[in-house]
Coordinates of C-alpha atoms and ligand atoms in Angstrom, one line a residue:
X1 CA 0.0 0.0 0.0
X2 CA 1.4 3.7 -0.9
X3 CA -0.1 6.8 0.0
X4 CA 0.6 10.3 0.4
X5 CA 1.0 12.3 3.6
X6 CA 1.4 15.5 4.7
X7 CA 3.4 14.6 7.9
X8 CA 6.8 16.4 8.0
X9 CA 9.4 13.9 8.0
X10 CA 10.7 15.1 11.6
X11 CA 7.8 14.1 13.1
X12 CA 7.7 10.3 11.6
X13 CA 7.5 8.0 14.2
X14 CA 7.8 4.9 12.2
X15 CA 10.2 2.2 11.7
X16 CA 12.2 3.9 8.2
X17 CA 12.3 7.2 6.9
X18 CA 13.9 7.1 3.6
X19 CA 16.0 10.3 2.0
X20 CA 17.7 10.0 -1.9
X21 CA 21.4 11.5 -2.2
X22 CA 22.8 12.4 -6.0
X23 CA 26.1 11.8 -6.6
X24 CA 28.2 14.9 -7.6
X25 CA 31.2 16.0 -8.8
X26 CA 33.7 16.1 -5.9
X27 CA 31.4 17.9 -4.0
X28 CA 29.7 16.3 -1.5
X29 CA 26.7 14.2 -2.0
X30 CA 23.6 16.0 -2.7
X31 CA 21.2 16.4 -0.1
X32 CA 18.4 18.1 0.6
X33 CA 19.1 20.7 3.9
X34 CA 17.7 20.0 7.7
X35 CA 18.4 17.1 9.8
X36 CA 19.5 14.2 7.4
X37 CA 22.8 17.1 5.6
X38 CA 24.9 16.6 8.4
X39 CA 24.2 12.9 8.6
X40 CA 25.2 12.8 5.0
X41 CA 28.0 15.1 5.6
X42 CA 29.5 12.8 8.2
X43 CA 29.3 10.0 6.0
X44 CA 30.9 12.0 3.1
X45 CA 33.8 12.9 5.4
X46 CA 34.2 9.1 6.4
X47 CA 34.3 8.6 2.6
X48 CA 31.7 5.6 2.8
X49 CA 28.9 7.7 0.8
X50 CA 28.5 9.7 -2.2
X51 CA 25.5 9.2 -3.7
X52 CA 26.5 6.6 -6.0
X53 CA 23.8 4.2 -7.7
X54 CA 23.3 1.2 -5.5
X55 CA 24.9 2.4 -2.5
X56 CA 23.0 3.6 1.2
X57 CA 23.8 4.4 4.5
X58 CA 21.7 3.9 7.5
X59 CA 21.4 5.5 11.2
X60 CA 19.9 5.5 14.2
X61 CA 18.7 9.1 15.2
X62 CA 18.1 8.4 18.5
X63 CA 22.0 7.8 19.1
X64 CA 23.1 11.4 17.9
X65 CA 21.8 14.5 20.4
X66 CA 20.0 17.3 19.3
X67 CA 20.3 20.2 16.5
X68 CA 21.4 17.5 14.0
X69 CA 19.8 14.1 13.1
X70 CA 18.5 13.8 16.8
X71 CA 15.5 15.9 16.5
X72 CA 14.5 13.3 13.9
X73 CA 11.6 10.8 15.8
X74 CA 12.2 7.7 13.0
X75 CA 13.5 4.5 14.4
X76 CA 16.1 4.3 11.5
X77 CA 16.8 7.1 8.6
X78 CA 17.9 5.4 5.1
X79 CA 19.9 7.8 2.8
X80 CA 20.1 5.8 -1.2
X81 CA 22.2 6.8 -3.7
X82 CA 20.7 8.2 -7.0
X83 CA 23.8 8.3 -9.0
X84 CA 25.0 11.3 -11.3
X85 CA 22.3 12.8 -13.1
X86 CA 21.0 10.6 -16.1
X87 CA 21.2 12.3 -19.5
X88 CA 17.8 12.1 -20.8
X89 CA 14.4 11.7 -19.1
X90 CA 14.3 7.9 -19.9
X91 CA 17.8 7.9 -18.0
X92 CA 16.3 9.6 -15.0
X93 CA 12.9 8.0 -14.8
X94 CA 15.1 4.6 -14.2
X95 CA 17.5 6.4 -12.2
X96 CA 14.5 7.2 -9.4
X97 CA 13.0 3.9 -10.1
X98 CA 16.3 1.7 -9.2
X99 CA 17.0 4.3 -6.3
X100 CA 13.4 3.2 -4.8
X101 CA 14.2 -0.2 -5.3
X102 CA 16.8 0.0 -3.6
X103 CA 14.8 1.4 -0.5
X104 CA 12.3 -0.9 -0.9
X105 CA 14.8 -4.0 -0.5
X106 CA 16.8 -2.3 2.2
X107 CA 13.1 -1.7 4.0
X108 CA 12.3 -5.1 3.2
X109 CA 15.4 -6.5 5.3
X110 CA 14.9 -4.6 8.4
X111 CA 11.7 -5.8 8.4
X112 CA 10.3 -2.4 8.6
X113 CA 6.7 -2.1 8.2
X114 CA 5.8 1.2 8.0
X115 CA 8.2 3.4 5.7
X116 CA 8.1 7.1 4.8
X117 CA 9.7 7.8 1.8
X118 CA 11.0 12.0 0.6
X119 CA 10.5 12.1 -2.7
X120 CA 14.2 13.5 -4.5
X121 CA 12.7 16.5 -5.5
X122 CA 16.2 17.7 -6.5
X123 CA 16.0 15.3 -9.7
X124 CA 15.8 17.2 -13.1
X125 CA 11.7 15.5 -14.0
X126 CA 8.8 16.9 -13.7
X127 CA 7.2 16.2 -10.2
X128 CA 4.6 13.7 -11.8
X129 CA 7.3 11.7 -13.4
X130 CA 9.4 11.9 -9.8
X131 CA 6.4 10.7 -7.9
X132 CA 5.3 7.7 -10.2
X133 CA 8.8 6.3 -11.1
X134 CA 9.1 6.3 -7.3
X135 CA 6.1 4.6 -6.6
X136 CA 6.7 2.3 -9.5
X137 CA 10.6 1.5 -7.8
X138 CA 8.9 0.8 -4.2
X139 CA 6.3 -0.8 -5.5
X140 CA 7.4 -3.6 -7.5
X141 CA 10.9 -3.9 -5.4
X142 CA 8.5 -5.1 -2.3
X143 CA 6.8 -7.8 -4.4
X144 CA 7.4 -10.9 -3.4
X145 CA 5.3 -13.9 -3.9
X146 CA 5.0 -17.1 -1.6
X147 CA 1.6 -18.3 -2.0
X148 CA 2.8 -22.1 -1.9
X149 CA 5.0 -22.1 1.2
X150 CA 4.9 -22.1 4.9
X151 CA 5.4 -18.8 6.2
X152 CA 8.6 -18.8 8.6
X153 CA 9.7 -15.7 10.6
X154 CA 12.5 -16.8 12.1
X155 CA 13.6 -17.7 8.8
X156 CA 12.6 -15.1 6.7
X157 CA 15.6 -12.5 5.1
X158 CA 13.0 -10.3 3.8
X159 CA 9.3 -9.2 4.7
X160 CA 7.9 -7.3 2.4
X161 CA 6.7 -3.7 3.9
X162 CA 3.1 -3.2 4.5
X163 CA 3.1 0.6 4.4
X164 CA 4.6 3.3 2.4
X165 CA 4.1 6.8 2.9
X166 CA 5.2 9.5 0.5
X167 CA 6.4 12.6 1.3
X168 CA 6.3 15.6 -1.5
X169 CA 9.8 17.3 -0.7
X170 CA 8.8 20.3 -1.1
X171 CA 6.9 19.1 -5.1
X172 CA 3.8 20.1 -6.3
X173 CA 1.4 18.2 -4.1
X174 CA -1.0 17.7 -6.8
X175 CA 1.3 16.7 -9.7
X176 CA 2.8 14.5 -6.7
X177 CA -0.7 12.8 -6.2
X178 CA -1.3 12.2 -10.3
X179 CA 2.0 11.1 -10.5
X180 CA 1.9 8.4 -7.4
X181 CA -1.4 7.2 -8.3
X182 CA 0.0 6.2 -12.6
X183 CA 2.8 4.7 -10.8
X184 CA 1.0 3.0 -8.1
X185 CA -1.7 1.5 -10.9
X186 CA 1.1 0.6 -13.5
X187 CA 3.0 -1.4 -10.6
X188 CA 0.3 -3.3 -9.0
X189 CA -0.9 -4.6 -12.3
X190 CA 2.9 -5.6 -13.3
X191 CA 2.4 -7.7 -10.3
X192 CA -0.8 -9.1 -11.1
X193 CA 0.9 -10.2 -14.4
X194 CA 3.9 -12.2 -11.9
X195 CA 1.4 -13.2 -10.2
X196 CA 0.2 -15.3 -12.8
X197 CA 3.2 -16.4 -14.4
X198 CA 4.8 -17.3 -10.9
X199 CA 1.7 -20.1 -10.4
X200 CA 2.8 -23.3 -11.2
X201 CA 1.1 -25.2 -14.3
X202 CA -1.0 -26.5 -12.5
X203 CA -2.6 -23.6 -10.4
X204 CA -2.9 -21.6 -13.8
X205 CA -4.4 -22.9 -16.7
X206 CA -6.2 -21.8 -19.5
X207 CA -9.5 -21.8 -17.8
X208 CA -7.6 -19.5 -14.8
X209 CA -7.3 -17.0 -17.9
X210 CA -10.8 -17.1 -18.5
X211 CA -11.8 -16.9 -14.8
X212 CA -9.6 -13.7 -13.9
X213 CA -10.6 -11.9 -17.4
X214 CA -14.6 -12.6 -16.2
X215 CA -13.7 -11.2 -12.9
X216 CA -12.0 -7.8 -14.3
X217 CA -14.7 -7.7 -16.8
X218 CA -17.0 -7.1 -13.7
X219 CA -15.2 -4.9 -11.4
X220 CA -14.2 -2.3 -14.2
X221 CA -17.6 -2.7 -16.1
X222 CA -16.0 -4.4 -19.2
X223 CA -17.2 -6.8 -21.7
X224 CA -16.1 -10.1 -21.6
X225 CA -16.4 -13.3 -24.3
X226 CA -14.4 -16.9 -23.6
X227 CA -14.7 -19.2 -26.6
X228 CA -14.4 -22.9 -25.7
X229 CA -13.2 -25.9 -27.6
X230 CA -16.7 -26.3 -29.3
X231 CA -16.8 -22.3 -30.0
X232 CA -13.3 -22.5 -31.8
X233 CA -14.5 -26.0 -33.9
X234 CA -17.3 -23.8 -35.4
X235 CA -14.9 -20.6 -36.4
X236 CA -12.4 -23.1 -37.5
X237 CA -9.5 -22.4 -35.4
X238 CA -7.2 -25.4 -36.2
X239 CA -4.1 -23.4 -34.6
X240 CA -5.2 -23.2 -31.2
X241 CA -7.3 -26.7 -31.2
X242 CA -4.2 -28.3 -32.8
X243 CA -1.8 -27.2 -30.3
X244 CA -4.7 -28.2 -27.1
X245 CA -5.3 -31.7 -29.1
X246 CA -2.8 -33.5 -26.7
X247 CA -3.6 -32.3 -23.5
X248 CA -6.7 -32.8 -20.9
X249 CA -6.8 -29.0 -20.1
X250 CA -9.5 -27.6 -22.8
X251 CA -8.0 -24.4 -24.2
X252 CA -10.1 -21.2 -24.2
X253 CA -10.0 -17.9 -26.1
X254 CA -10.4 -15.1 -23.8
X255 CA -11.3 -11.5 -24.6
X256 CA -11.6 -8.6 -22.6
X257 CA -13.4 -5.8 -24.9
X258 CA -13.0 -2.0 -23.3
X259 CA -15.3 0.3 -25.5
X260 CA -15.3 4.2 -24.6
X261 CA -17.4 5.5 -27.9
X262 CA -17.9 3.5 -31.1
X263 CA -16.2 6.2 -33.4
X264 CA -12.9 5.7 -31.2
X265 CA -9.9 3.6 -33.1
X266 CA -9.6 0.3 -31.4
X267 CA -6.0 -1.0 -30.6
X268 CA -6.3 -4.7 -30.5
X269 CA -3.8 -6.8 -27.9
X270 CA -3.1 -10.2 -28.4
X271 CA -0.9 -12.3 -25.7
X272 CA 0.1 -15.6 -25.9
X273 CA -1.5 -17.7 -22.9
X274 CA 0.1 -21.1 -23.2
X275 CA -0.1 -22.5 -19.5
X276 CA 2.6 -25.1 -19.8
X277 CA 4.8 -25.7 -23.4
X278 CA 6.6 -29.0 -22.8
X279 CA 7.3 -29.1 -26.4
X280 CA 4.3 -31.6 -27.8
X281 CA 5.6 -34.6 -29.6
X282 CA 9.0 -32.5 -30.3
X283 CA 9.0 -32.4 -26.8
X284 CA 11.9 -30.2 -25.1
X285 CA 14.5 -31.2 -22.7
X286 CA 13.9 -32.1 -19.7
X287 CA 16.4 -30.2 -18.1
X288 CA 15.1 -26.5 -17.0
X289 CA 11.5 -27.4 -18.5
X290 CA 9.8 -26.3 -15.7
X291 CA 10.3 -23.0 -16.6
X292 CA 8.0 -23.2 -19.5
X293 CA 5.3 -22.7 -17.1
X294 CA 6.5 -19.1 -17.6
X295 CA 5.3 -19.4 -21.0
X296 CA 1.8 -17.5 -20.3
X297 CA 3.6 -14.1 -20.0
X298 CA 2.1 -12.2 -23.0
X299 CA -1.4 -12.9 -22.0
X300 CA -0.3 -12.1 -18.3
X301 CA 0.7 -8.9 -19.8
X302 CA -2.0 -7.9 -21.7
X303 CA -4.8 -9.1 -19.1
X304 CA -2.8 -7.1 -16.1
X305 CA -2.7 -3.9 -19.0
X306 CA -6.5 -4.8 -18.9
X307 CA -7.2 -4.3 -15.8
X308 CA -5.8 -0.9 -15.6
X309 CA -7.4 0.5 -18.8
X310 CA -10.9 -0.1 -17.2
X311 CA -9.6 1.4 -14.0
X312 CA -8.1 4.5 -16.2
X313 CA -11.1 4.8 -19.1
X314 CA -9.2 6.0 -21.6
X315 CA -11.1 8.8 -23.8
X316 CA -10.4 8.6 -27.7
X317 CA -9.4 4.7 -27.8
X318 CA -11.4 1.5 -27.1
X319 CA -8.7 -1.7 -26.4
X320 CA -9.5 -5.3 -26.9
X321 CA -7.8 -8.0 -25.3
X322 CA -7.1 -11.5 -26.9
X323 CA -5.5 -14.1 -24.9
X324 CA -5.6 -17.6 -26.5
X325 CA -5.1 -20.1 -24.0
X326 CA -3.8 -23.7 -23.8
X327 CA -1.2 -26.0 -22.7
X328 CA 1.4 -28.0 -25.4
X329 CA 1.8 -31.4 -24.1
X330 CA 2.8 -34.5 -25.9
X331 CA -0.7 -36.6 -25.3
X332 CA -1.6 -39.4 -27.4
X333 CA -3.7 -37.5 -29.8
X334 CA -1.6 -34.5 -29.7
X335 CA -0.3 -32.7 -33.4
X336 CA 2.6 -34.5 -35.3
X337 CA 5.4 -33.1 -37.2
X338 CA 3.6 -33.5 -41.0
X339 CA 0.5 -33.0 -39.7
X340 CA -1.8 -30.0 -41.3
X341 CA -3.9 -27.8 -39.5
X342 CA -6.2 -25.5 -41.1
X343 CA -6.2 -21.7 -39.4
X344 CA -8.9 -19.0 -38.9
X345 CA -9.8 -18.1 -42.4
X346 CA -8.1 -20.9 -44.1
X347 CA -4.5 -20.8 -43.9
X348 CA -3.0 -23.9 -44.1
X349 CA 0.1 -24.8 -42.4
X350 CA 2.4 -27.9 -42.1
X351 CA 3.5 -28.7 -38.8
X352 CA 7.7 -29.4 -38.8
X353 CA 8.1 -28.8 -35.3
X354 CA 5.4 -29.4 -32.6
X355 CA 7.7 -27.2 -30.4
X356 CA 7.0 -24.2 -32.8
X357 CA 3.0 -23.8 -30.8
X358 CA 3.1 -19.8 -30.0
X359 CA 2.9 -18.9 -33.8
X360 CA 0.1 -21.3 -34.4
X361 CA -1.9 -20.1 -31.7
X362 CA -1.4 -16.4 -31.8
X363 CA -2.3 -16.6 -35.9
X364 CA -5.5 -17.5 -35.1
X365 CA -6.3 -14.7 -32.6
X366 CA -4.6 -12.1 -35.1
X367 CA -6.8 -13.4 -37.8
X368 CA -10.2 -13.7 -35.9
X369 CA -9.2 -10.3 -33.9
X370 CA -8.5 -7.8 -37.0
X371 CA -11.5 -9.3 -38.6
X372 CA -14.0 -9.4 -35.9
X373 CA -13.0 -5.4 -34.5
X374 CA -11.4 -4.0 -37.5
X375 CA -8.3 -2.6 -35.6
X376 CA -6.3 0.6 -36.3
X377 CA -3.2 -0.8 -34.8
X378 CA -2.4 -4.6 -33.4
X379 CA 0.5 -5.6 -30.9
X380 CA 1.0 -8.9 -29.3
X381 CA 3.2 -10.3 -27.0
X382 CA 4.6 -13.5 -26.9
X383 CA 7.2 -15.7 -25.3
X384 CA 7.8 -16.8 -28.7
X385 CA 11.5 -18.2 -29.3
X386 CA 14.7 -19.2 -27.7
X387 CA 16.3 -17.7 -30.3
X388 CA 15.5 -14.1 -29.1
X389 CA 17.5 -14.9 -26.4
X390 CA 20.4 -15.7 -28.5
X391 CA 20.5 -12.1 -30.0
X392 CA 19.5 -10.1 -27.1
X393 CA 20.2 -11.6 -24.0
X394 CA 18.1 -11.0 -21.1
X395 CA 18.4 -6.8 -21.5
X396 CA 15.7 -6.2 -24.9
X397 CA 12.3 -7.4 -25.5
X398 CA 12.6 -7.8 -29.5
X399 CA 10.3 -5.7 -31.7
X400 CA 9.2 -6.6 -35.2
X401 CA 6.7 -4.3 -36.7
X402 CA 5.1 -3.2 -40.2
X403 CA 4.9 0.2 -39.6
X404 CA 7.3 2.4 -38.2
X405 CA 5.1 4.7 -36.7
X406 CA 3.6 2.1 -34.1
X407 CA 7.0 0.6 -33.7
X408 CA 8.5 3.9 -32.8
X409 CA 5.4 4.6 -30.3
X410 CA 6.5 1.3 -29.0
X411 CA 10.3 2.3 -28.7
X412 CA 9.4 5.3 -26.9
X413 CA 6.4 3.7 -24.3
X414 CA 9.5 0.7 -23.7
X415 CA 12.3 3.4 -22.9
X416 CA 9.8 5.2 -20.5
X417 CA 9.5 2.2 -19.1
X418 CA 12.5 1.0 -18.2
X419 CA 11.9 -1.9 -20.4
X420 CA 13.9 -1.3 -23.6
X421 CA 12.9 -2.9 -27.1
X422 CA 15.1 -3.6 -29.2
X423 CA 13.9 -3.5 -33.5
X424 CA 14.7 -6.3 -36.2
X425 CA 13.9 -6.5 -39.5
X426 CA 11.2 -8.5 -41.1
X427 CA 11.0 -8.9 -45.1
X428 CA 10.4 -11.7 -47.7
X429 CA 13.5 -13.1 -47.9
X430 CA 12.8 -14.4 -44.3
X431 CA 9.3 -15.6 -45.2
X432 CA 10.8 -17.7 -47.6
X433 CA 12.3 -19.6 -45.1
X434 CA 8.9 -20.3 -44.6
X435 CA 7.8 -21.5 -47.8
X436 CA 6.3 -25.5 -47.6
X437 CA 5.7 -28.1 -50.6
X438 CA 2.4 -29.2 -48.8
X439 CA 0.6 -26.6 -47.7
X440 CA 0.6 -22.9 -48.0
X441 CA 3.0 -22.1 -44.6
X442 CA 5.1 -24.4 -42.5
X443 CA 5.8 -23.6 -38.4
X444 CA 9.4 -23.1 -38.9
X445 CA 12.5 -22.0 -41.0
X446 CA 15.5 -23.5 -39.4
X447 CA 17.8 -21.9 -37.2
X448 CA 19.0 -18.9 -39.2
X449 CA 17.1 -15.6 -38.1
X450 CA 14.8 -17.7 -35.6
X451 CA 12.9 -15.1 -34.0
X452 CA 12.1 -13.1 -37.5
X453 CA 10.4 -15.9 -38.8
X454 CA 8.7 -16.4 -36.2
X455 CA 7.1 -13.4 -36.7
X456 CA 7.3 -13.3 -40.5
X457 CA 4.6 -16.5 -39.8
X458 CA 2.3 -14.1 -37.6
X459 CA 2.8 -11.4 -40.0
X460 CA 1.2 -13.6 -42.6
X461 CA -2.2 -13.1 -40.5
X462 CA -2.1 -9.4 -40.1
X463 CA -2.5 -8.0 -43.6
X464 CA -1.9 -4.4 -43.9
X465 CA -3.1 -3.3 -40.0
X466 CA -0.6 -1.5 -38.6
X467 CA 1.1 -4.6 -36.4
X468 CA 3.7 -4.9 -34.0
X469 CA 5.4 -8.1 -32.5
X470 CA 7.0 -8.1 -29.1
X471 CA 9.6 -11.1 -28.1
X472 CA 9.5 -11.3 -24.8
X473 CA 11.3 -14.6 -24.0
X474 CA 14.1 -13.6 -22.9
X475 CA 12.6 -10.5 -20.8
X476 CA 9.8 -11.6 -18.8
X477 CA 11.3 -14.4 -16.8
X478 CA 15.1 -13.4 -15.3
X479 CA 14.9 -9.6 -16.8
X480 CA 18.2 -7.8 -16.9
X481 CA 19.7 -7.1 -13.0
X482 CA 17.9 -4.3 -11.0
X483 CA 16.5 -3.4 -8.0
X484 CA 12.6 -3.7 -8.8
X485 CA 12.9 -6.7 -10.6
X486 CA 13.2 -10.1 -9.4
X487 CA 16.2 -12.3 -10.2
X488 CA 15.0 -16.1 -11.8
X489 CA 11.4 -15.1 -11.6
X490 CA 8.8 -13.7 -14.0
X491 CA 9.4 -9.2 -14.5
X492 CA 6.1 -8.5 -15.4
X493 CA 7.6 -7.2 -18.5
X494 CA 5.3 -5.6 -21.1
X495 CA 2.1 -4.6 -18.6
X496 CA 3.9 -0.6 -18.1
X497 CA 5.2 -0.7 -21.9
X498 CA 1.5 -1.2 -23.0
X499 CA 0.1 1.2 -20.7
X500 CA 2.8 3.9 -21.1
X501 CA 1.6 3.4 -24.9
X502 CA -1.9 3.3 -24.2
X503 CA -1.3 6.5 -21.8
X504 CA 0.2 8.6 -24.7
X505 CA -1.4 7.7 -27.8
X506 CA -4.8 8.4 -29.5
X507 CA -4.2 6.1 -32.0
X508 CA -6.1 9.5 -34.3
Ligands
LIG601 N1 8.0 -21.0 -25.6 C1 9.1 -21.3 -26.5 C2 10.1 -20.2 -26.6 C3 10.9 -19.9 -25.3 C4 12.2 -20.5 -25.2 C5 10.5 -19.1 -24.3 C6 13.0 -20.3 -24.1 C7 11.3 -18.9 -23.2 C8 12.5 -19.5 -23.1 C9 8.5 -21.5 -27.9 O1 7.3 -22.1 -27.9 C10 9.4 -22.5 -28.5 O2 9.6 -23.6 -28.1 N2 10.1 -22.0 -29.6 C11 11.0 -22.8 -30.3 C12 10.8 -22.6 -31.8 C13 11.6 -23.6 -32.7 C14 11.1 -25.0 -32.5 C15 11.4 -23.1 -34.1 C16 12.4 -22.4 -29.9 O3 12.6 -21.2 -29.8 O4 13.3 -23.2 -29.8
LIG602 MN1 7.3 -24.3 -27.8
LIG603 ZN1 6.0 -21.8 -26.3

């Protein structure tokens, strides 16, 4: 929980009160005057703090007497590094973000419950973007998740803090407010979307999808359709009934519909919601396979982006959600390499790799999305190949899009984010790779270029609309080392890309 108070930090009584430092040149760190300067001073002098990214210092104001830090009433006063001053605004949004982090983790290993937090009012953003990146940083650096296991104090390293109080620093208090309440929104629904990728196969399954989308449909007063096994036969979706064909778990197409006027443009998401990929017949592995429960996160994504949208009501844009959902197992009347499924509007496409499920199932829900709501722009997001990993390590979510405009949109939303993208071509020369003798598409084209033909196949089901692919299989489990994101769990990545996107664009 994160609110704002009015409190003066000297009067805090609680367990952490939390100051940012930026690191300067040779002069000493910067700190904003009263109580905590000569605190900061000392530590300067002792040379163990300058306001470098990553570091902190902590004290105990009731050791030191008055006129300094003793007048403070905190049990403990946190000072975090901010670093020098970032270059650009992306720079310094992630600058204020990782320096919350940081307090949050800190808080989070004193066990201290109730934290007041002084907003670095010093940093060169405007007071909105101080307050949300903040509340973003805290936010999503407290997450933890342990649903599944005994709870152990004695044990425990870290509890995550139940309270956080913001204080202005002197800001705006009603850019402050704005600014907390985006960042507060756009964190809690990141963690909605680890949330769901951190249950285990078996406590989230395609039917889970369909549950939690009915649920938000109620609360924020959208509309809601889930398409069933017997719904897909009838529309002749032989990509996502092919890929569900081997296991017990009956798929479901979920879709989340948020309308604010009929005349708006409608941006059309599409995540990828497959509950458990073991591979099908051209089954994976086994080593590290239980990962692939994490394969769910573009639907996580796009149904936590959901549930902020109909929180938000956008004006000027309606959204609609697709999440086509199933598992890939290799049952005994699962697809076979040379098998040929039949997509939404009649695609035909031989299977060479059982293994190669995300592309079958999200070409379906490109198809039967652009032509059911006539979109003005499309982007999905998929954990879609290994081979993303290859080229961009952990650090870039890959983008293939096209049109430039949309992917530039996307570039932008990602860097404000914190969550870089990171473009790659498309073109024919790749779809050839693509090319079958059978039927009019086959599911791979070799190792070369693995995750541009990937999306050269969805591209196939797109047409003209404006379109835009996001990789994120190599970002939204084990994301690139920070602060506020978990280390060998799911990031959440995508939700605040989609939303910063959403935030900023008309689409007109
Ligand atoms: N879900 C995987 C992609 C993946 C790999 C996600 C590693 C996260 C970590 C996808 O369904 C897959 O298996 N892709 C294959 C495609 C290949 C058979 C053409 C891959 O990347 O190996
Ligand atoms: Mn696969
Ligand atoms: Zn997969």
């Amino acid at each position: 929980m994160i609110e704002l108070t009015d409190r003066k930090p000297r009067e805090f009584k609680g367990d952490l009160l939390v100051y940012f430092a930026g690191e300067r040149e040779k002069k000493m760190a910067d700190c904003p005057a009263g109580p905590v300067r000569k605190a900061v001073r000392t530590a300067w002098k002792a040379g163990d703090f300058s306001g470098r990214k990553g570091e902190t210092f902590l004290f105990y104001p009731a050791m030191s007497g008055p006129g300094g830090a003793g007048e403070l009433r905190a049990r403990r006063v946190l000072v975090v590094g901010l670093g020098k001053p970032g270059d650009d605004i992306p720079a310094l949004r992630e600058q204020v973000r990782i320096a919350a982090g940081t307090a949050a983790a800190r808080a989070g290993s004193l066990k201290a419950d109730k934290v007041l937090v002084v907003l670095p009012a010093g940093v060169e953003l405007p007071p909105e973007d101080i307050a949300e990146c903040t509340a973003e940083g805290l936010l999503l650096a407290n997450y933890r998740f342990d649903r599944y296991r005994k709870a152990d104090p004695e044990k425990e390293e870290r509890v995550p803090v139940g309270r956080f109080l913001l204080h202005d620093g002197g800001l705006a208090t009603g850019s402050v407010r704005r600014g907390m309440e985006l960042g507060a929104r756009a964190a809690r629904a990141a963690c909605s979307a680890r949330d769901m990728a951190n249950e285990p196969g078996n406590g989230w399954t395609p039917s889970s999808f369909a549950d939690h989308a009915r649920k938000l449909a109620r609360r924020t007063d959208m509309k809601c359709r889930v398409l069933d096994r017997g719904a897909m036969k009838k529309l002749g979706m032989g990509g996502i009934l092919g890929v569900s064909q081997g296991s017990a778990q009956p798929p479901r197409l979920v879709i989340l519909e948020y309308r604010s006027a009929k005349k708006n443009p409608t941006l059309l998401l599409v995540g990828k919601g497959l509950t458990f990929d073991a591979g099908g017949i051209s089954i994976k592995p086994a080593a590290g396979m239980e990962e692939m429960k994490y394969d769910m996160c573009g639907g996580a994504a796009v149904l936590a982006a959901m549930e902020v949208v109909g929180r938000e009501k956008p004006s000027g844009i309606n959204v609609v959600a697709l999440v086509p959902a199933t598992e890939n197992l290799p049952g005994g009347a699962a697809l076979k390499p040379g098998d040929i499924i039949t997509h939404y509007g009649g695609t035909t496409s031989e299977i060479i790799n059982t293994d190669a499920e995300g592309r079958l199932i999200l070409a379906d829900a490109l198809a039967y999305g652009i032509e059911t709501y006539r979109p003005k722009a499309v982007i999905d997001l998929a954990t879609l190949t290994g081979a993303v990993i290859i080229g961009l390590g952990h650090h870039r979510t890959g983008l293939l899009a096209n049109d430039d405009t949309l992917a530039d949109g996307l570039l932008e939303a990602g860097d404000l984010a914190g969550e870089p993208l990171w473009r790659l071509p498309l073109g024919p020369e790749y779809r050839k790779q693509l090319d079958s003798e059978v039927a009019d598409i086959k599911n791979t084209g070799g190792r070369p270029a693995g995750t541009i033909t990937a999306a050269a196949y969805l591209q196939e089901f797109v047409g003209e609309v404006p379109w835009a692919h996001l990789d994120i299989a190599g970002t939204a489990w084990n994301f690139t080392e920070k602060s506020y994101v978990p280390k060998k769990a799911p990031s959440g990545i995508g939700v605040r890309i989609l939303l910063n996107f959403i935030r900023r664009h008309s689409l007109t």
